[in-house]
CSV table of C-alpha atoms and ligand atoms in Angstrom, one decimal:
chain,number,residue,atom,x,y,z
A,1,TYR,CA,-41.1,149.6,130.1
A,2,PHE,CA,-44.7,149.6,131.9
A,3,ARG,CA,-43.2,150.1,135.3
A,4,ARG,CA,-41.4,153.0,134.2
A,5,TRP,CA,-44.1,154.5,132.4
A,6,SER,CA,-46.7,153.8,135.5
A,7,GLN,CA,-44.0,155.6,137.7
A,8,GLU,CA,-44.1,158.6,135.7
A,9,GLN,CA,-47.7,159.0,135.6
A,10,PRO,CA,-49.3,161.2,138.2
A,11,ARG,CA,-50.7,159.2,141.5
A,12,GLY,CA,-54.1,158.0,140.9
A,13,VAL,CA,-53.8,157.6,137.3
A,14,LEU,CA,-53.6,153.8,137.2
A,15,GLY,CA,-55.6,153.1,140.5
A,16,ALA,CA,-59.6,152.3,140.7
A,17,PRO,CA,-61.1,155.8,141.6
A,18,ARG,CA,-62.6,156.2,145.1
A,19,SER,CA,-66.0,157.2,143.6
A,20,VAL,CA,-67.4,157.6,140.3
A,21,ARG,CA,-70.1,160.5,139.5
A,22,VAL,CA,-73.0,159.3,137.5
A,23,PRO,CA,-75.0,161.3,135.1
A,24,ALA,CA,-78.1,162.6,136.3
A,25,GLY,CA,-81.2,160.3,136.1
A,26,VAL,CA,-79.0,157.2,136.9
A,27,GLY,CA,-79.4,155.7,140.0
A,28,SER,CA,-76.4,154.7,142.2
A,29,GLY,CA,-75.9,152.0,144.8
A,30,ARG,CA,-73.6,149.5,146.2
A,31,VAL,CA,-72.5,146.6,143.8
A,32,PRO,CA,-74.5,143.8,145.0
A,33,ALA,CA,-72.8,140.8,146.8
A,34,ARG,CA,-72.7,137.7,144.8
A,35,ALA,CA,-75.1,136.0,146.9
A,36,ASP,CA,-77.7,138.4,146.1
A,37,VAL,CA,-77.6,137.8,142.4
A,38,SER,CA,-80.0,135.3,141.6
A,39,GLY,CA,-80.1,133.1,138.6
A,40,VAL,CA,-76.1,132.5,138.1
A,41,SER,CA,-75.7,129.0,138.5
A,42,ALA,CA,-72.7,127.1,139.5
A,43,GLY,CA,-69.4,127.4,137.3
A,44,LEU,CA,-70.8,130.5,136.0
A,45,ALA,CA,-70.5,133.0,138.9
A,46,GLU,CA,-67.0,133.9,139.2
A,47,GLY,CA,-64.7,135.4,136.7
A,48,GLY,CA,-60.8,135.7,136.6
A,49,GLU,CA,-58.0,133.1,135.7
A,50,THR,CA,-58.0,131.8,139.5
A,51,ALA,CA,-61.8,131.1,139.5
A,52,GLY,CA,-61.5,129.6,136.1
A,53,ARG,CA,-58.6,127.0,137.0
A,54,LYS,CA,-60.3,126.1,140.2
A,55,ARG,CA,-63.8,125.3,138.0
A,56,PHE,CA,-61.4,123.3,135.7
A,57,ALA,CA,-59.8,121.3,138.2
A,58,ASP,CA,-63.0,120.4,140.1
A,59,TRP,CA,-64.6,119.7,136.9
A,60,LYS,CA,-61.9,117.5,135.8
A,61,ARG,CA,-62.3,115.4,139.1
A,62,ALA,CA,-65.9,115.0,138.7
A,63,GLY,CA,-66.9,115.1,135.1
A,64,LEU,CA,-64.2,114.4,132.8
A,65,ALA,CA,-64.3,110.8,133.1
A,66,THR,CA,-68.0,110.9,132.3
A,67,TYR,CA,-68.1,113.6,129.5
A,68,ASP,CA,-67.8,111.2,126.4
A,69,SER,CA,-70.8,109.3,127.0
A,70,GLY,CA,-73.0,112.0,129.1
A,71,HIS,CA,-72.1,115.3,127.5
A,72,ASP,CA,-75.3,115.0,125.9
A,73,ASP,CA,-77.3,114.3,128.4
A,74,LEU,CA,-79.7,117.5,129.3
A,75,ALA,CA,-80.7,116.4,133.1
A,76,GLY,CA,-77.1,115.1,133.9
A,77,ASP,CA,-75.7,118.2,132.6
A,78,VAL,CA,-72.1,116.9,132.9
A,79,THR,CA,-70.3,119.6,130.6
A,80,SER,CA,-67.5,121.9,132.0
A,81,ARG,CA,-69.5,125.4,131.7
A,82,LEU,CA,-66.0,126.8,130.8
A,83,SER,CA,-67.2,128.8,128.1
A,84,PRO,CA,-67.3,131.9,129.9
A,85,HIS,CA,-63.9,131.6,130.8
A,86,LEU,CA,-62.8,130.7,127.1
A,87,HIS,CA,-64.8,133.5,125.7
A,88,PHE,CA,-63.1,136.3,128.0
A,89,GLY,CA,-59.8,134.4,127.6
A,90,THR,CA,-59.5,134.0,131.5
A,91,LEU,CA,-58.6,130.2,130.4
A,92,SER,CA,-56.4,129.3,127.7
A,93,PRO,CA,-57.6,126.4,125.2
A,94,THR,CA,-54.1,125.2,124.8
A,95,GLU,CA,-53.7,124.7,128.4
A,96,LEU,CA,-57.0,123.1,128.9
A,97,VAL,CA,-55.6,120.6,126.3
A,98,ALA,CA,-52.6,119.8,128.0
A,99,ARG,CA,-54.4,119.3,131.3
A,100,ALA,CA,-57.2,117.3,129.8
A,101,ARG,CA,-54.8,114.9,128.1
A,102,ARG,CA,-52.7,114.5,131.2
A,103,SER,CA,-55.6,112.4,132.8
A,104,GLY,CA,-56.0,110.8,129.5
A,105,GLY,CA,-59.3,108.8,128.5
A,106,SER,CA,-62.1,109.0,126.2
A,107,GLY,CA,-63.8,111.9,128.2
A,108,ALA,CA,-60.4,114.0,127.9
A,109,GLU,CA,-60.3,113.3,123.7
A,110,ALA,CA,-64.2,114.0,123.7
A,111,PHE,CA,-63.6,117.4,125.4
A,112,VAL,CA,-60.7,118.1,123.2
A,113,ARG,CA,-62.8,117.4,120.0
A,114,GLN,CA,-65.3,120.2,121.7
A,115,LEU,CA,-62.6,122.8,122.2
A,116,CYS,CA,-61.8,121.9,118.4
A,117,TRP,CA,-65.0,123.1,117.3
A,118,ARG,CA,-64.5,126.5,119.0
A,119,ASP,CA,-61.2,126.7,117.1
A,120,PHE,CA,-62.8,125.8,113.6
A,121,HIS,CA,-65.5,128.9,114.0
A,122,HIS,CA,-62.7,131.0,115.1
A,123,GLN,CA,-60.7,130.2,112.2
A,124,VAL,CA,-63.8,130.3,109.7
A,125,LEU,CA,-64.9,133.8,110.8
A,126,ALA,CA,-61.1,135.1,110.6
A,127,ALA,CA,-61.1,134.0,107.0
A,128,ARG,CA,-64.7,135.1,106.4
A,129,PRO,CA,-65.4,138.1,108.4
A,130,GLY,CA,-68.7,138.5,107.1
A,131,ALA,CA,-70.2,135.6,107.9
A,132,ALA,CA,-70.7,137.4,111.3
A,133,SER,CA,-74.0,138.9,109.6
A,134,ALA,CA,-74.4,137.2,106.1
A,135,ASP,CA,-74.8,133.5,105.1
A,136,TYR,CA,-71.6,131.8,104.9
A,137,ARG,CA,-73.0,129.5,102.1
A,138,THR,CA,-76.1,131.0,100.9
A,139,LYS,CA,-79.4,129.5,99.3
A,140,HIS,CA,-81.1,132.6,99.2
A,141,ASP,CA,-83.3,131.5,101.8
A,142,ARG,CA,-86.7,133.6,102.1
A,143,TRP,CA,-86.7,133.7,106.1
A,144,ARG,CA,-89.7,134.6,107.6
A,145,SER,CA,-88.7,138.2,109.5
A,146,ALA,CA,-89.2,139.7,113.2
A,147,GLU,CA,-92.1,141.5,111.8
A,148,SER,CA,-93.7,138.5,109.8
A,149,ALA,CA,-93.7,136.0,112.5
A,150,GLY,CA,-93.5,138.5,115.5
A,151,GLU,CA,-96.0,136.3,117.8
A,152,GLU,CA,-94.0,132.9,117.2
A,153,ILE,CA,-90.9,134.6,118.0
A,154,GLU,CA,-92.0,136.0,121.2
A,155,ALA,CA,-93.4,132.4,122.1
A,156,TRP,CA,-90.0,131.0,121.3
A,157,LYS,CA,-88.4,133.3,123.2
A,158,ALA,CA,-90.6,133.0,126.4
A,159,GLY,CA,-90.5,129.2,126.2
A,160,ARG,CA,-94.0,129.0,125.2
A,161,THR,CA,-93.6,126.9,121.9
A,162,GLY,CA,-95.7,124.1,123.4
A,163,TYR,CA,-92.8,121.7,122.6
A,164,PRO,CA,-91.4,121.0,126.3
A,165,VAL,CA,-87.7,120.5,125.4
A,166,VAL,CA,-87.6,123.6,123.5
A,167,ASP,CA,-89.4,125.6,125.9
A,168,ALA,CA,-87.1,124.1,129.0
A,169,ALA,CA,-84.0,125.2,127.0
A,170,MET,CA,-85.4,128.7,126.3
A,171,ARG,CA,-86.3,128.8,130.0
A,172,GLN,CA,-82.7,127.8,131.2
A,173,LEU,CA,-80.9,130.7,129.0
A,174,ARG,CA,-83.6,133.1,130.4
A,175,HIS,CA,-82.8,131.8,134.0
A,176,GLU,CA,-79.0,131.2,133.8
A,177,GLY,CA,-77.9,133.4,130.9
A,178,TRP,CA,-76.5,129.9,130.0
A,179,MET,CA,-77.7,126.7,127.6
A,180,HIS,CA,-76.8,123.4,127.3
A,181,ASN,CA,-75.1,122.5,123.7
A,182,ARG,CA,-78.0,120.0,123.2
A,183,GLY,CA,-80.6,122.5,123.9
A,184,ARG,CA,-78.8,125.3,121.6
A,185,LEU,CA,-78.8,123.1,118.8
A,186,LEU,CA,-82.8,121.8,119.1
A,187,THR,CA,-83.8,125.3,120.0
A,188,ALA,CA,-82.0,126.9,116.7
A,189,SER,CA,-83.5,124.0,114.8
A,190,PHE,CA,-86.9,124.9,115.9
A,191,LEU,CA,-86.6,128.8,114.7
A,192,THR,CA,-85.0,128.2,111.7
A,193,LYS,CA,-86.0,125.1,110.0
A,194,THR,CA,-89.6,124.5,112.1
A,195,LEU,CA,-90.6,128.2,112.1
A,196,TYR,CA,-88.7,129.1,109.4
A,197,VAL,CA,-87.6,132.2,111.1
A,198,ASP,CA,-84.3,134.5,110.1
A,199,TRP,CA,-81.2,132.6,112.0
A,200,ARG,CA,-79.9,136.1,112.7
A,201,VAL,CA,-83.2,137.0,114.8
A,202,GLY,CA,-82.2,134.0,117.1
A,203,ALA,CA,-78.5,134.6,117.2
A,204,ARG,CA,-79.2,138.3,118.3
A,205,TYR,CA,-81.3,136.8,121.1
A,206,PHE,CA,-78.7,134.5,122.4
A,207,LEU,CA,-76.2,137.3,122.3
A,208,GLU,CA,-78.4,139.4,124.3
A,209,LEU,CA,-78.6,136.6,127.2
A,210,LEU,CA,-75.5,134.3,126.9
A,211,VAL,CA,-72.8,134.9,129.4
A,212,ASP,CA,-70.5,133.4,127.4
A,213,GLY,CA,-72.1,134.9,123.9
A,214,ASP,CA,-69.2,135.2,121.4
A,215,ILE,CA,-69.5,136.0,117.8
A,216,ALA,CA,-67.5,133.3,116.2
A,217,ASN,CA,-69.0,130.7,118.3
A,218,ASN,CA,-72.7,132.0,118.1
A,219,GLN,CA,-73.1,133.1,114.5
A,220,LEU,CA,-71.7,130.2,112.7
A,221,ASN,CA,-73.2,127.9,115.3
A,222,TRP,CA,-76.7,129.3,114.4
A,223,GLN,CA,-75.4,129.1,110.6
A,224,TRP,CA,-74.4,125.5,111.0
A,225,MET,CA,-78.0,124.6,112.2
A,226,ALA,CA,-79.7,126.8,109.8
A,227,GLY,CA,-78.1,124.9,107.1
A,228,THR,CA,-76.4,128.3,105.9
A,229,GLY,CA,-73.0,127.4,107.5
A,230,THR,CA,-70.5,124.5,107.2
A,231,ASP,CA,-72.6,121.6,108.1
A,232,SER,CA,-72.4,119.0,105.4
A,233,ARG,CA,-76.1,117.9,105.8
A,234,PRO,CA,-77.7,121.7,105.5
A,235,ASN,CA,-81.1,120.1,105.2
A,236,ARG,CA,-81.1,118.4,108.8
A,237,VAL,CA,-84.0,119.1,110.9
A,238,LEU,CA,-84.1,118.1,114.6
A,239,ASN,CA,-87.5,116.9,115.6
A,240,PRO,CA,-88.1,118.2,119.3
A,241,VAL,CA,-89.8,115.2,120.6
A,242,THR,CA,-87.1,112.9,119.3
A,243,GLN,CA,-84.6,115.0,120.9
A,244,GLY,CA,-86.5,115.3,124.1
A,245,ARG,CA,-86.9,111.4,124.2
A,246,ARG,CA,-83.3,110.8,123.0
A,247,TYR,CA,-81.3,113.3,125.3
A,248,ASP,CA,-83.8,113.5,128.2
A,249,PRO,CA,-85.2,109.9,128.4
A,250,GLN,CA,-86.8,110.4,132.2
A,251,GLY,CA,-87.9,114.1,131.4
A,252,GLY,CA,-85.9,115.6,134.6
A,253,TYR,CA,-84.6,118.4,132.6
A,254,VAL,CA,-88.1,119.5,131.1
A,255,ARG,CA,-89.6,119.1,134.7
A,256,ARG,CA,-86.7,121.3,136.2
A,257,TRP,CA,-87.4,124.2,133.8
A,258,VAL,CA,-91.2,124.0,133.1
A,259,PRO,CA,-92.8,123.8,136.6
A,260,GLU,CA,-96.0,123.4,134.9
A,261,LEU,CA,-95.5,120.1,133.8
A,262,SER,CA,-93.6,118.7,136.7
A,263,ALA,CA,-96.4,116.3,137.8
A,264,LEU,CA,-96.0,114.4,134.4
A,265,ALA,CA,-93.8,111.7,135.1
A,266,GLY,CA,-91.1,110.1,132.6
A,267,ALA,CA,-91.3,110.5,129.1
A,268,ALA,CA,-94.8,111.5,129.0
A,269,VAL,CA,-93.6,115.0,129.7
A,270,HIS,CA,-92.4,115.6,126.1
A,271,GLU,CA,-95.7,115.2,124.6
A,272,PRO,CA,-98.4,116.2,126.8
A,273,TRP,CA,-100.8,116.9,124.0
A,274,LYS,CA,-101.0,112.9,124.1
A,275,LEU,CA,-103.0,112.9,127.4
A,276,PRO,CA,-106.5,112.3,127.8
A,277,LYS,CA,-108.5,115.6,127.4
A,278,ALA,CA,-109.5,116.2,130.9
A,279,GLU,CA,-106.1,115.6,132.1
A,280,ARG,CA,-104.3,117.5,129.5
A,281,ALA,CA,-106.6,120.5,130.5
A,282,ARG,CA,-104.9,120.6,134.1
A,283,TYR,CA,-101.9,121.6,132.9
A,284,ASP,CA,-101.6,125.5,132.2
A,285,TYR,CA,-99.3,124.9,129.1
A,286,PRO,CA,-99.8,125.9,125.7
A,287,ASP,CA,-100.7,123.5,122.9
A,288,PRO,CA,-97.9,123.2,120.0
A,289,LEU,CA,-97.6,126.5,118.1
A,290,VAL,CA,-97.1,124.6,115.1
A,291,GLU,CA,-97.2,121.0,114.0
A,292,LEU,CA,-94.1,119.5,113.3
A,293,ALA,CA,-94.6,118.2,109.7
A,294,GLU,CA,-96.4,121.5,108.6
A,295,GLY,CA,-93.2,123.1,109.4
A,296,ARG,CA,-90.9,120.7,108.0
A,297,ASP,CA,-92.8,120.6,105.0
A,298,ARG,CA,-92.6,124.4,104.9
A,299,PHE,CA,-88.7,124.4,105.4
A,300,LEU,CA,-88.3,121.7,102.6
A,301,ARG,CA,-90.5,123.4,100.0
A,302,ALA,CA,-88.6,126.8,100.4
A,303,ARG,CA,-85.5,124.7,100.0
A,304,ASP,CA,-86.6,123.2,96.8
A,305,LYS,CA,-87.4,126.2,95.1
A,306,ASP,CA,-83.8,127.3,94.6
B,401,LIG,C1,-76.8,127.9,118.2
B,401,LIG,C2,-75.6,127.8,119.2
B,401,LIG,C3,-75.2,129.1,119.7
B,401,LIG,C4,-74.0,129.0,120.6
B,401,LIG,N1,-73.6,130.1,121.0
B,401,LIG,C5,-72.3,130.1,121.8
B,401,LIG,C6,-71.8,131.2,122.0
B,401,LIG,O1,-72.3,132.2,122.1
B,401,LIG,N2,-70.5,131.1,122.7
B,401,LIG,C7,-69.9,129.8,122.9
B,401,LIG,O2,-68.7,129.8,123.7
B,401,LIG,N3,-70.4,128.7,122.4
B,401,LIG,C8,-71.7,128.8,121.7
B,401,LIG,N4,-72.2,127.6,121.3
B,401,LIG,C9,-71.4,126.1,121.4
B,401,LIG,C10,-71.7,125.4,122.6
B,401,LIG,O3,-73.4,125.3,122.8
B,401,LIG,C11,-71.1,126.0,124.0
B,401,LIG,O4,-69.7,126.3,123.9
B,401,LIG,C12,-71.1,125.0,125.1
B,401,LIG,O5,-72.8,124.7,125.2
B,401,LIG,C13,-70.8,125.6,126.2
B,401,LIG,O6,-70.5,125.1,127.4
B,401,LIG,P1,-69.8,124.0,128.3
B,401,LIG,O7,-68.5,125.3,128.5
B,401,LIG,O8,-69.8,123.3,129.4
B,401,LIG,O9,-69.1,123.3,127.0
B,401,LIG,P2,-68.5,121.9,127.3
B,401,LIG,O10,-69.0,121.0,126.5
B,401,LIG,O11,-67.6,121.5,128.3
B,401,LIG,O12,-67.1,122.1,125.9
B,401,LIG,C14,-65.9,122.6,126.3
B,401,LIG,C15,-65.6,124.2,125.3
B,401,LIG,O13,-65.4,123.4,123.9
B,401,LIG,C16,-66.1,124.4,123.4
B,401,LIG,N5,-67.4,124.4,122.3
B,401,LIG,C17,-68.2,123.1,123.0
B,401,LIG,N6,-68.9,122.9,121.7
B,401,LIG,C18,-68.9,123.7,120.8
B,401,LIG,C19,-69.6,124.0,119.6
B,401,LIG,N7,-70.4,123.5,119.1
B,401,LIG,N8,-68.9,125.3,119.0
B,401,LIG,C20,-67.9,126.2,119.4
B,401,LIG,N9,-67.3,125.6,120.7
B,401,LIG,C21,-67.6,124.4,121.2
B,401,LIG,C22,-66.5,125.7,124.0
B,401,LIG,O14,-65.4,126.8,124.2
B,401,LIG,C23,-66.7,124.9,125.6
B,401,LIG,O15,-66.8,125.6,126.8
B,401,LIG,C24,-73.3,127.4,120.8
B,401,LIG,C25,-73.8,126.3,119.9
B,401,LIG,C26,-75.2,126.4,119.0
B,401,LIG,C27,-75.5,125.3,119.0
């Protein structure tokens, strides 16, 4: 039917136009070559099914075996980076499950478990479309809004909160249009539970920048971390210092994204405020925006009122 229909169309209807007239005031130019586009990291640069399958095949050889033990390691960064392909549909999750299982092993099973999260969030959203913008399980939080917490939200977005692992992850997002899953978890916890800002503020910002930005996965992961979603432990608060020490034990991830601290060796990079005063003054890096205990108490007090 499609072939007959396309043959019946006047020539040129289905072909790409030779040129496009742009409205007045809009500049025109050449489409940049991929090499000229900075900031797009390995594995995210090429679209389409062929590129997606190649990415998966390369990663299966190099990363699948260590995925189980290594997928939370921020500096090692062994995750597949297939999320843009899965979001745009240039790879099929069921094909990935079948191909991973053919390789077998604990890495393959861990990878399949992560794909299940994707499926889960899509099913939850299909059943409850309102959860894209409203609390899935509301506690009537009195979140701080974009107006009342403006400066703190800007510091969070800019990667200047004074908590190195939070800042590293936020800068990775700005630079690459992508962020490691562990970074997404701890930056979302920091915004919602330490700063007590409405999860929708963070979800909107992620959707603006993420190359894999996806309503189901983004909104429902944000809700999971904010405690308004499907997490069975809605009051969990991720401590950025503990998270940094656990998932970036040598500090390599922080040094990669927060160059102001690159001279600090090892795990000391996670707590620059502990340095002797004179040494601390040498680093052009902000003090913590808020004390962790203070943020945590504010969140728990607000919860207890309900
Ligand atoms: C606050 C927050 C926001 C997020 N926003 C998005 C988003 O907009 N789009 C998006 O695709 N993912 C999102 N995620 C989920 C997850 O962080 C990414 O899918 C993952 O980091 C993508 O990297 P990867 O392809 O290397 O993942 P891998 O570790 O290689 O996992 C393989 C695939 O499994 C799926 N997956 C893995 N973890 C999750 C998860 N927690 N939830 C749902 N699917 C998962 C993804 O499709 C991923 O590509 C978010 C997570 C959090 C905590």
